[in-house]
Amino acid sequence: MTDDTLDDFFDAMQELGQPVLTAEEFARARECTQEKADRRLTEFAEAGLVGRRDVERDPVIWYPKEWDQQAGRERVVTFPNRRELVVSHPEQFTRARLSTFAYLVDSNGSGDSIYRIREEDVWGAPYDDLADLLLALRRVTGERLEDLEEWITSQWKRARQFVLRTHEDGYTVLEADSESLMGNVARQALGEEQLHAPISDTESWVREGSEGEIKRILYDEGYPVRDARDLDTGDHLEIDLALELRDYQREWVDRFVERKAGVLVGPPGSGKTVAGIGAMATVGGETLILVPSRELAAQWRESLLESTSLSASQIGEYHGGRKEIRPVTIATYQTAGMDRHRRLFDERRWGLIVYDECHHIPAPIFRQSADLQSKHRLGLSATPVRESDDEVEIFTLIGPPIGTDWSALFEAGYVMEPDVEIRYVPWASEAAESEYASALGHERRQVAAANPAKLDEIRRLLDSHEGEQVLLFVDWLEQGEEYAEALDIPFLSGETRYAERERLLSEFRHGTRDTLLVSRVGDEGIDLPAATVAIVASGLGGSRRQGAQRVGRTMRPVGGAQVYMLATRGTEEEEFVRGQLRHLQNKGVNVLEREAETA
């Protein structure tokens, strides 16, 4: 380890047969301790002989320095034993393919990303057969990775070892691929609340109404359950469409009808509601639509009356003061999940249940409504991610993802990919920075969010986008009230009266008002108009769903859009903002990072 040349480094690369090294691999190849390897690699780097890539997580990657001349080119480095891929400067095609079978763990401003292939990514991969999934992996890595492909194959088979089906006598049966799986897994994990009795060594009689719970329990045991029940199609309901589906929406509907269950994961602005209405018309059965708020219930009712042949008397709403059950019924999750109301929904034979904004399903207050089952179950969400990492329940309870390839919609021009930029804002003063340093917990995040320098940066951005439709988002009411006064623009929050809210939204929608300041109330549940520019001054710490929702307010079929995410430099906001954009990056949206202008 005393030679001043790079012989050791290149010898290790040749021995391991790979173009980059971690310190652990270098130590193993040169038969030295990792401490000595770290020290030697650091010496090489300080001498300008090797470079390093750090994606803010282990491992640090070391590579020949001449690679920096190709720094802007895409490179994929695989770590099969950890089921991880480190991708430098991924192209949109690569990001889109990775989004179908891998999870974006981390990324940094240098263009490097870590992807991990987890069990649930293979279980829910949107491919009709294993060969298509393996082909997608090979197109990204450029090679066959036998150990990794063997593991993926095992997980693919694992997700197909339990099935719920309908017995010829009408009750539900849980069937396992083997006697061992039924005896050592299912009957050990499930009790009398879920199973009546054995039918055979591989079959058990399911207690009525426990199907959703069985899916959750076996999923937690590591065994997804396929749902092949012959569920009731409900009474026939003729629905004619007063609109034409786009090609990709028709493809979504066809895939859904073929599978009978699934979650549309299309980008904001792609028309998931329209596709949902198309599914209703194709299924042709009485439909229950579950939504998180009364406002969304009203929007669904309006869309159905405008886009279909349904009359007002055929559409009912069940929430708050309205308790109407009709051939098409729109209910809130909270109401549908209550025992005294759920019985009424259970008694009706639904041909289709639509779970709008279905990312809410894993939350305790919404979960019971997922026990409502029908032959066709359709979830809608642009952001099926949750900070509690329990989003897998969405696909377990409803169905597999559909429409995950956002890049195809971007490239075809159906939805314009927004330009997303993180702006790092310096502290306005030493006093403000000192206040942050002395603050703790929640207060610390609020101090960073309210950095006075952000207001100066917002003024510059508004000047540069004068005359364009701009939505400005904040997470704190005090910050919103301060900005509203300083910028002389209206502030729409949860405290804004309904009539005033509708007036402001109408003015913005029709172009008579070009700037609107919005609190967290604009993230979901109201029909916030699309904008050409979005500026996010503060947000929930690292919430991927909130980040995607706010960026999604600029996604439209025509015209470009610009999104600015502001973060105070040197604070935890930097990581929060990167975290918020992780779901969009995983879907192929490019994110740039730059410093804010200074006065």
Short mmCIF file of N, CA, C and O in Angstrom, two decimals, residues 368-415:
data_model
loop_
_atom_site.label_atom_id
_atom_site.label_comp_id
_atom_site.label_asym_id
_atom_site.label_seq_id
_atom_site.Cartn_x
_atom_site.Cartn_y
_atom_site.Cartn_z
N GLN A 368 -61.26 0.35 6.71
CA GLN A 368 -62.44 -0.51 6.75
C GLN A 368 -63.25 -0.43 5.46
O GLN A 368 -63.88 -1.41 5.06
N SER A 369 -63.22 0.73 4.81
CA SER A 369 -63.99 0.86 3.57
C SER A 369 -63.43 -0.05 2.48
O SER A 369 -64.14 -0.40 1.54
N ALA A 370 -62.15 -0.44 2.60
CA ALA A 370 -61.54 -1.32 1.59
C ALA A 370 -62.08 -2.74 1.69
O ALA A 370 -61.91 -3.54 0.78
N ASP A 371 -62.74 -3.07 2.82
CA ASP A 371 -63.34 -4.39 2.93
C ASP A 371 -64.57 -4.52 2.04
O ASP A 371 -65.06 -5.63 1.80
N LEU A 372 -65.10 -3.40 1.56
CA LEU A 372 -66.17 -3.44 0.56
C LEU A 372 -65.56 -3.96 -0.73
O LEU A 372 -64.63 -3.37 -1.27
N GLN A 373 -66.04 -5.07 -1.23
CA GLN A 373 -65.45 -5.71 -2.38
C GLN A 373 -66.49 -5.88 -3.49
O GLN A 373 -67.70 -5.98 -3.23
N SER A 374 -66.02 -5.90 -4.72
CA SER A 374 -66.90 -6.17 -5.87
C SER A 374 -66.09 -6.90 -6.91
O SER A 374 -64.87 -7.07 -6.77
N LYS A 375 -66.74 -7.33 -7.98
CA LYS A 375 -66.03 -8.04 -9.05
C LYS A 375 -64.94 -7.16 -9.64
O LYS A 375 -63.86 -7.62 -9.98
N HIS A 376 -65.22 -5.86 -9.76
CA HIS A 376 -64.25 -4.92 -10.32
C HIS A 376 -63.89 -3.88 -9.25
O HIS A 376 -64.78 -3.25 -8.68
N ARG A 377 -62.59 -3.71 -8.98
CA ARG A 377 -62.11 -2.74 -8.00
C ARG A 377 -61.06 -1.86 -8.68
O ARG A 377 -60.03 -2.35 -9.13
N LEU A 378 -61.33 -0.55 -8.74
CA LEU A 378 -60.46 0.37 -9.46
C LEU A 378 -59.99 1.48 -8.51
O LEU A 378 -60.80 2.23 -7.96
N GLY A 379 -58.68 1.58 -8.33
CA GLY A 379 -58.10 2.67 -7.55
C GLY A 379 -57.55 3.75 -8.47
O GLY A 379 -57.08 3.46 -9.57
N LEU A 380 -57.62 5.01 -8.02
CA LEU A 380 -57.09 6.13 -8.78
C LEU A 380 -56.15 6.93 -7.88
O LEU A 380 -56.52 7.32 -6.78
N SER A 381 -54.92 7.16 -8.33
CA SER A 381 -53.99 7.99 -7.57
C SER A 381 -52.76 8.28 -8.41
O SER A 381 -52.20 7.38 -9.04
N ALA A 382 -52.33 9.55 -8.41
CA ALA A 382 -51.05 9.88 -9.03
C ALA A 382 -49.91 9.60 -8.08
O ALA A 382 -48.76 9.47 -8.48
N THR A 383 -50.23 9.50 -6.78
CA THR A 383 -49.19 9.41 -5.75
C THR A 383 -49.49 8.30 -4.77
O THR A 383 -49.79 8.56 -3.60
N PRO A 384 -49.41 7.02 -5.18
CA PRO A 384 -49.67 5.94 -4.24
C PRO A 384 -48.46 5.67 -3.35
O PRO A 384 -47.92 4.57 -3.30
N VAL A 385 -48.00 6.72 -2.66
CA VAL A 385 -46.87 6.61 -1.76
C VAL A 385 -47.29 7.17 -0.41
O VAL A 385 -48.10 8.08 -0.33
N ARG A 386 -46.71 6.62 0.66
CA ARG A 386 -47.03 7.08 2.00
C ARG A 386 -45.75 7.14 2.82
O ARG A 386 -44.88 6.28 2.70
N GLU A 387 -45.64 8.16 3.65
CA GLU A 387 -44.41 8.31 4.43
C GLU A 387 -44.29 7.21 5.47
O GLU A 387 -43.21 6.96 6.00
N SER A 388 -45.39 6.53 5.77
CA SER A 388 -45.36 5.40 6.70
C SER A 388 -44.93 4.11 6.00
O SER A 388 -44.86 3.05 6.62
N ASP A 389 -44.64 4.20 4.68
CA ASP A 389 -44.16 3.07 3.88
C ASP A 389 -45.14 1.89 3.89
O ASP A 389 -44.72 0.73 3.77
N ASP A 390 -46.44 2.16 4.03
CA ASP A 390 -47.41 1.08 3.98
C ASP A 390 -48.26 1.16 2.71
O ASP A 390 -49.36 0.65 2.66
N GLU A 391 -47.68 1.80 1.66
CA GLU A 391 -48.44 1.92 0.42
C GLU A 391 -48.69 0.58 -0.25
O GLU A 391 -49.56 0.46 -1.10
N VAL A 392 -47.90 -0.45 0.13
CA VAL A 392 -48.12 -1.77 -0.47
C VAL A 392 -49.53 -2.28 -0.19
O VAL A 392 -50.08 -3.07 -0.95
N GLU A 393 -50.14 -1.81 0.90
CA GLU A 393 -51.50 -2.24 1.22
C GLU A 393 -52.48 -1.78 0.14
O GLU A 393 -53.52 -2.41 -0.06
N ILE A 394 -52.17 -0.68 -0.52
CA ILE A 394 -53.06 -0.18 -1.57
C ILE A 394 -53.24 -1.24 -2.65
O ILE A 394 -54.36 -1.57 -3.05
N PHE A 395 -52.12 -1.79 -3.11
CA PHE A 395 -52.18 -2.78 -4.18
C PHE A 395 -52.67 -4.13 -3.66
O PHE A 395 -53.26 -4.91 -4.40
N THR A 396 -52.43 -4.41 -2.37
CA THR A 396 -52.90 -5.65 -1.79
C THR A 396 -54.42 -5.68 -1.72
O THR A 396 -55.06 -6.67 -2.05
N LEU A 397 -55.02 -4.56 -1.29
CA LEU A 397 -56.46 -4.52 -1.06
C LEU A 397 -57.26 -4.22 -2.33
O LEU A 397 -58.42 -4.60 -2.43
N ILE A 398 -56.65 -3.51 -3.27
CA ILE A 398 -57.40 -3.12 -4.47
C ILE A 398 -56.95 -3.92 -5.69
O ILE A 398 -57.74 -4.62 -6.31
N GLY A 399 -55.68 -3.82 -6.05
CA GLY A 399 -55.20 -4.53 -7.22
C GLY A 399 -53.86 -3.99 -7.66
O GLY A 399 -53.36 -2.99 -7.13
N PRO A 400 -53.23 -4.59 -8.67
CA PRO A 400 -51.89 -4.20 -9.12
C PRO A 400 -51.91 -2.85 -9.84
O PRO A 400 -52.95 -2.40 -10.34
N PRO A 401 -50.74 -2.17 -9.88
CA PRO A 401 -50.68 -0.86 -10.56
C PRO A 401 -50.84 -0.97 -12.07
O PRO A 401 -50.39 -1.92 -12.69
N ILE A 402 -51.49 0.05 -12.65
CA ILE A 402 -51.69 0.16 -14.10
C ILE A 402 -51.31 1.58 -14.50
O ILE A 402 -51.61 2.53 -13.79
N GLY A 403 -50.65 1.74 -15.65
CA GLY A 403 -50.34 3.08 -16.14
C GLY A 403 -49.14 3.72 -15.46
O GLY A 403 -49.12 4.92 -15.23
N THR A 404 -48.13 2.90 -15.13
CA THR A 404 -46.98 3.43 -14.40
C THR A 404 -45.94 4.11 -15.29
O THR A 404 -45.05 4.78 -14.79
N ASP A 405 -46.01 3.91 -16.60
CA ASP A 405 -44.99 4.46 -17.50
C ASP A 405 -45.35 5.89 -17.88
O ASP A 405 -45.93 6.16 -18.94
N TRP A 406 -44.98 6.82 -17.02
CA TRP A 406 -45.28 8.23 -17.27
C TRP A 406 -44.52 8.78 -18.46
O TRP A 406 -44.99 9.66 -19.16
N SER A 407 -43.30 8.29 -18.68
CA SER A 407 -42.46 8.85 -19.74
C SER A 407 -43.12 8.72 -21.11
O SER A 407 -42.95 9.57 -21.97
N ALA A 408 -43.89 7.63 -21.32
CA ALA A 408 -44.57 7.46 -22.60
C ALA A 408 -45.59 8.57 -22.83
O ALA A 408 -45.75 9.05 -23.95
N LEU A 409 -46.26 9.01 -21.76
CA LEU A 409 -47.23 10.10 -21.89
C LEU A 409 -46.52 11.43 -22.10
O LEU A 409 -47.00 12.29 -22.84
N PHE A 410 -45.37 11.61 -21.45
CA PHE A 410 -44.59 12.83 -21.67
C PHE A 410 -44.12 12.91 -23.13
O PHE A 410 -44.27 13.94 -23.79
N GLU A 411 -43.56 11.80 -23.61
CA GLU A 411 -42.99 11.79 -24.95
C GLU A 411 -44.07 11.96 -26.02
O GLU A 411 -43.84 12.57 -27.06
N ALA A 412 -45.27 11.42 -25.76
CA ALA A 412 -46.35 11.52 -26.74
C ALA A 412 -47.04 12.88 -26.70
O ALA A 412 -47.84 13.19 -27.58
N GLY A 413 -46.71 13.69 -25.69
CA GLY A 413 -47.29 15.03 -25.61
C GLY A 413 -48.67 15.08 -24.98
O GLY A 413 -49.32 16.13 -25.01
N TYR A 414 -49.12 13.96 -24.39
CA TYR A 414 -50.43 13.98 -23.72
C TYR A 414 -50.37 14.82 -22.45
O TYR A 414 -51.33 15.49 -22.08
N VAL A 415 -49.25 14.72 -21.75
CA VAL A 415 -49.02 15.52 -20.55
C VAL A 415 -47.63 16.11 -20.66
O VAL A 415 -46.67 15.40 -20.97
#
